[in-house]
Amino acid sequence: AQSVTQPDIHITVSEGASLELRCNYSYGATPYLFWYVQSPGQGLQLLLKYFSGDTLVQGIKGFEAEFKRSQSSFNLRKPSVHWSDAAEYFCAVANDYKLSFGAGTTVTVRA
Amino acid sequence: DGGITQSPKYLFRKEGQNVTLSCEQNLNHDAMYWYRQDPGQGLRLIYYSQIVNDFQKGDIAEGYSVSREKKESFPLTVTSAQKNPTAFYLCASSVQQGSYGYTFGSGTRLTVV
């Protein structure tokens, strides 16, 4: 089964600075990959997804992600972080019609 | 507006008691899912259902049970057999099997006291 790993448990970034969250997926055919965001005590919201085609994917809230097969990665980026981006971010991969999630990365935004 | 409603938001249970978490959707989605979330472990799949009157075990089904008698409802029962039930439980739905546009509920936090 495919799986994803998020190497960073917690990241702190200054407001206005750029953000990059890492996600690595296990070996397999071209995976279906996703990024979700979760505010405290809430459900998850889909930021973006990659199925095939253009390896740079644009999402909501100004986020983008790049699929790199050579590195087995699907990293999430945002050029300029806002205080409202403080949340937990999950990378996910499709597995037999279901989603498998990484452990998550918590983002703290400092003024 | 269409969405998923999970209730209650907070639930307290005494050890040895069964408890049922509600999940209702009005999105007309065929597939529904239950995930458990613990700090540092992400989301783990408990049960899923692709169609009414059918459901399958996920990765951590032991100590849990579900039913899918109606398309819009997918309740989860946490039984006394679940060794460590304190967690945040999330319900999700998607249009059909293989459709990955999951919609999530806002979750139920279960605490065993």
Tab-separated table of C-alpha atoms in Angstrom:
chain	number	residue	atom	x	y	z
A	1	ALA	CA	0.000	0.000	0.000
A	2	GLN	CA	1.117	3.512	-0.722
A	3	SER	CA	1.978	5.771	2.192
A	4	VAL	CA	3.170	9.312	2.829
A	5	THR	CA	5.682	10.698	5.295
A	6	GLN	CA	5.795	14.219	6.607
A	7	PRO	CA	9.284	14.705	8.066
A	8	ASP	CA	8.532	17.932	9.928
A	9	ILE	CA	6.305	17.733	12.996
A	10	HIS	CA	6.296	21.464	13.662
A	11	ILE	CA	7.363	24.531	11.693
A	12	THR	CA	7.440	28.131	12.878
A	13	VAL	CA	7.444	30.879	10.275
A	14	SER	CA	7.219	34.653	10.426
A	15	GLU	CA	4.226	36.378	8.920
A	16	GLY	CA	5.059	37.395	5.365
A	17	ALA	CA	7.788	34.801	5.005
A	18	SER	CA	7.608	31.856	2.650
A	19	LEU	CA	6.509	28.413	3.769
A	20	GLU	CA	7.387	24.960	2.489
A	21	LEU	CA	6.009	21.747	3.949
A	22	ARG	CA	7.548	18.461	2.938
A	23	CYS	CA	5.778	15.272	1.931
A	24	ASN	CA	7.375	12.083	0.625
A	25	TYR	CA	5.430	9.189	-0.799
A	26	SER	CA	6.319	5.532	-1.009
A	27	TYR	CA	7.233	3.785	-4.246
A	28	GLY	CA	4.459	2.890	-6.632
A	29	ALA	CA	2.739	3.900	-9.815
A	30	THR	CA	1.940	7.580	-10.215
A	31	PRO	CA	0.120	8.320	-6.980
A	32	TYR	CA	-2.906	10.471	-6.404
A	33	LEU	CA	-1.692	13.025	-3.838
A	34	PHE	CA	-3.487	15.583	-1.705
A	35	TRP	CA	-2.873	18.333	0.813
A	36	TYR	CA	-5.433	19.118	3.509
A	37	VAL	CA	-5.500	21.801	6.207
A	38	GLN	CA	-7.093	21.544	9.638
A	39	SER	CA	-7.816	24.407	12.020
A	40	PRO	CA	-7.878	23.502	15.727
A	41	GLY	CA	-10.885	21.397	16.679
A	42	GLN	CA	-12.208	21.352	13.129
A	43	GLY	CA	-12.459	19.003	10.200
A	44	LEU	CA	-10.119	18.952	7.217
A	45	GLN	CA	-10.330	21.130	4.145
A	46	LEU	CA	-8.827	20.166	0.792
A	47	LEU	CA	-6.139	22.596	-0.380
A	48	LEU	CA	-5.141	20.902	-3.615
A	49	LYS	CA	-4.696	17.562	-5.350
A	50	TYR	CA	-2.499	15.958	-7.982
A	51	PHE	CA	-3.613	13.147	-10.265
A	52	SER	CA	-1.519	13.604	-13.401
A	53	GLY	CA	-0.330	16.217	-15.893
A	54	ASP	CA	1.277	19.488	-14.878
A	55	THR	CA	3.497	18.785	-11.881
A	56	LEU	CA	2.900	22.226	-10.353
A	57	VAL	CA	-0.564	22.329	-8.838
A	58	GLN	CA	-2.359	25.450	-7.680
A	59	GLY	CA	-4.738	25.288	-4.768
A	60	ILE	CA	-6.893	27.469	-2.603
A	61	LYS	CA	-5.691	30.124	-0.147
A	62	GLY	CA	-2.613	30.866	-2.295
A	63	PHE	CA	-1.002	27.439	-1.841
A	64	GLU	CA	0.757	25.423	-4.502
A	65	ALA	CA	2.485	22.038	-4.555
A	66	GLU	CA	5.007	20.446	-6.855
A	67	PHE	CA	5.113	16.753	-7.705
A	68	LYS	CA	8.667	15.485	-8.187
A	69	ARG	CA	8.851	11.858	-9.195
A	70	SER	CA	12.663	11.757	-8.975
A	71	GLN	CA	12.469	12.725	-5.308
A	72	SER	CA	9.185	10.982	-4.466
A	73	SER	CA	7.991	14.278	-3.082
A	74	PHE	CA	4.925	16.469	-3.131
A	75	ASN	CA	5.902	19.571	-1.177
A	76	LEU	CA	3.450	22.325	-0.337
A	77	ARG	CA	4.475	25.969	-0.651
A	78	LYS	CA	3.142	29.438	-0.028
A	79	PRO	CA	5.142	32.551	-0.965
A	80	SER	CA	3.906	34.785	1.855
A	81	VAL	CA	2.298	33.411	4.991
A	82	HIS	CA	-0.584	35.109	6.792
A	83	TRP	CA	-1.396	34.658	10.467
A	84	SER	CA	-4.532	32.774	9.443
A	85	ASP	CA	-2.358	30.038	7.903
A	86	ALA	CA	-1.516	28.762	11.373
A	87	ALA	CA	-2.981	25.253	11.342
A	88	GLU	CA	-2.093	21.614	10.907
A	89	TYR	CA	-1.379	20.382	7.407
A	90	PHE	CA	-1.776	16.823	6.187
A	91	CYS	CA	-0.453	15.177	3.089
A	92	ALA	CA	-2.481	12.203	1.845
A	93	VAL	CA	-2.274	9.523	-0.829
A	94	ALA	CA	-5.006	7.449	-2.435
A	95	ASN	CA	-4.923	3.771	-1.511
A	96	ASP	CA	-7.493	1.358	-2.983
A	97	TYR	CA	-10.084	4.101	-3.274
A	98	LYS	CA	-9.382	5.413	0.229
A	99	LEU	CA	-7.111	8.145	1.545
A	100	SER	CA	-4.095	7.438	3.776
A	101	PHE	CA	-2.773	10.426	5.683
A	102	GLY	CA	0.608	11.482	6.952
A	103	ALA	CA	1.168	12.385	10.595
A	104	GLY	CA	0.761	16.075	9.909
A	105	THR	CA	2.833	19.243	10.253
A	106	THR	CA	1.772	21.963	12.653
A	107	VAL	CA	2.492	25.479	11.417
A	108	THR	CA	2.898	28.350	13.851
A	109	VAL	CA	2.970	31.878	12.486
A	110	ARG	CA	4.765	34.529	14.524
A	111	ALA	CA	4.143	38.232	14.125
B	1	ASP	CA	-25.976	24.337	2.558
B	2	GLY	CA	-24.867	20.746	2.058
B	3	GLY	CA	-22.386	19.241	4.434
B	4	ILE	CA	-21.611	16.713	7.127
B	5	THR	CA	-22.873	17.055	10.670
B	6	GLN	CA	-21.169	15.254	13.505
B	7	SER	CA	-22.691	15.219	16.942
B	8	PRO	CA	-22.017	15.762	19.693
B	9	LYS	CA	-18.883	17.905	19.466
B	10	TYR	CA	-17.679	16.745	22.886
B	11	LEU	CA	-18.530	13.428	24.489
B	12	PHE	CA	-17.548	11.954	27.807
B	13	ARG	CA	-17.858	8.272	28.539
B	14	LYS	CA	-17.204	6.133	31.538
B	15	GLU	CA	-14.913	3.195	31.115
B	16	GLY	CA	-16.801	0.048	30.151
B	17	GLN	CA	-19.634	1.858	28.391
B	18	ASN	CA	-20.458	1.814	24.709
B	19	VAL	CA	-21.057	5.146	23.001
B	20	THR	CA	-22.347	6.060	19.551
B	21	LEU	CA	-21.090	8.987	17.489
B	22	SER	CA	-23.437	10.428	14.928
B	23	CYS	CA	-22.538	11.360	11.342
B	24	GLU	CA	-25.142	12.701	8.937
B	25	GLN	CA	-24.599	14.079	5.422
B	26	ASN	CA	-26.966	15.804	3.009
B	27	LEU	CA	-24.595	15.782	0.054
B	28	ASN	CA	-26.109	12.685	-1.538
B	29	HIS	CA	-22.702	11.020	-1.325
B	30	ASP	CA	-22.488	7.254	-1.641
B	31	ALA	CA	-19.234	6.730	0.291
B	32	MET	CA	-18.642	7.532	3.942
B	33	TYR	CA	-15.637	7.109	6.219
B	34	TRP	CA	-14.652	7.215	9.868
B	35	TYR	CA	-11.171	8.315	10.902
B	36	ARG	CA	-9.544	8.508	14.292
B	37	GLN	CA	-7.047	11.298	14.976
B	38	ASP	CA	-4.426	11.179	17.712
B	39	PRO	CA	-1.634	13.729	18.221
B	40	GLY	CA	1.391	12.920	16.077
B	41	GLN	CA	-0.319	10.048	14.277
B	42	GLY	CA	-2.396	11.758	11.665
B	43	LEU	CA	-5.685	10.194	10.677
B	44	ARG	CA	-6.238	6.454	10.753
B	45	LEU	CA	-9.144	4.790	8.981
B	46	ILE	CA	-11.575	2.904	11.212
B	47	TYR	CA	-14.403	1.868	8.869
B	48	TYR	CA	-15.719	2.892	5.496
B	49	SER	CA	-18.868	2.314	3.500
B	50	GLN	CA	-19.182	2.573	-0.264
B	51	ILE	CA	-22.917	2.003	-0.397
B	52	VAL	CA	-25.933	1.536	1.823
B	53	ASN	CA	-26.014	-1.733	3.794
B	54	ASP	CA	-22.350	-2.399	3.091
B	55	PHE	CA	-19.213	-1.447	5.013
B	56	GLN	CA	-15.627	-2.608	5.401
B	57	LYS	CA	-13.028	-2.533	8.137
B	58	GLY	CA	-10.242	-0.030	7.885
B	59	ASP	CA	-6.832	-0.161	9.505
B	60	ILE	CA	-7.940	0.053	13.149
B	61	ALA	CA	-11.455	-1.442	13.324
B	62	GLU	CA	-10.994	-3.432	16.536
B	63	GLY	CA	-13.297	-2.191	19.270
B	64	TYR	CA	-15.523	-0.261	16.874
B	65	SER	CA	-18.719	-1.039	14.975
B	66	VAL	CA	-20.763	0.794	12.344
B	67	SER	CA	-24.004	0.547	10.440
B	68	ARG	CA	-25.171	2.043	7.146
B	69	GLU	CA	-28.938	1.640	7.009
B	70	LYS	CA	-29.500	4.958	5.268
B	71	LYS	CA	-27.447	6.746	2.650
B	72	GLU	CA	-27.152	9.887	4.725
B	73	SER	CA	-26.198	8.293	8.033
B	74	PHE	CA	-23.102	6.392	9.168
B	75	PRO	CA	-22.997	6.109	12.984
B	76	LEU	CA	-19.911	4.806	14.765
B	77	THR	CA	-20.138	2.869	18.033
B	78	VAL	CA	-17.106	2.818	20.270
B	79	THR	CA	-17.426	-0.330	22.326
B	80	SER	CA	-15.974	-1.215	25.693
B	81	ALA	CA	-13.546	-3.470	23.817
B	82	GLN	CA	-11.684	-0.438	22.470
B	83	LYS	CA	-8.647	-0.193	24.740
B	84	ASN	CA	-7.839	3.459	24.268
B	85	PRO	CA	-10.910	5.278	22.961
B	86	THR	CA	-9.996	8.835	23.935
B	87	ALA	CA	-9.412	10.609	20.617
B	88	PHE	CA	-10.799	13.002	18.030
B	89	TYR	CA	-13.120	11.242	15.570
B	90	LEU	CA	-13.714	12.561	12.066
B	91	CYS	CA	-16.379	11.494	9.611
B	92	ALA	CA	-16.018	12.121	5.881
B	93	SER	CA	-17.905	11.431	2.693
B	94	SER	CA	-17.230	11.357	-1.028
B	95	VAL	CA	-19.425	11.122	-4.093
B	96	GLN	CA	-18.563	7.488	-4.706
B	97	GLN	CA	-15.815	4.912	-4.376
B	98	GLY	CA	-12.689	6.258	-6.043
B	99	SER	CA	-13.828	9.858	-5.783
B	100	TYR	CA	-11.316	11.588	-3.577
B	101	GLY	CA	-13.009	14.899	-3.002
B	102	TYR	CA	-13.640	14.130	0.648
B	103	THR	CA	-15.877	16.406	2.686
B	104	PHE	CA	-15.141	16.250	6.397
B	105	GLY	CA	-17.321	16.901	9.396
B	106	SER	CA	-16.064	19.056	12.245
B	107	GLY	CA	-15.360	16.075	14.473
B	108	THR	CA	-16.301	14.648	17.850
B	109	ARG	CA	-13.844	14.651	20.716
B	110	LEU	CA	-14.399	11.605	22.882
B	111	THR	CA	-12.937	11.458	26.361
B	112	VAL	CA	-13.103	8.401	28.581
B	113	VAL	CA	-13.323	9.291	32.254
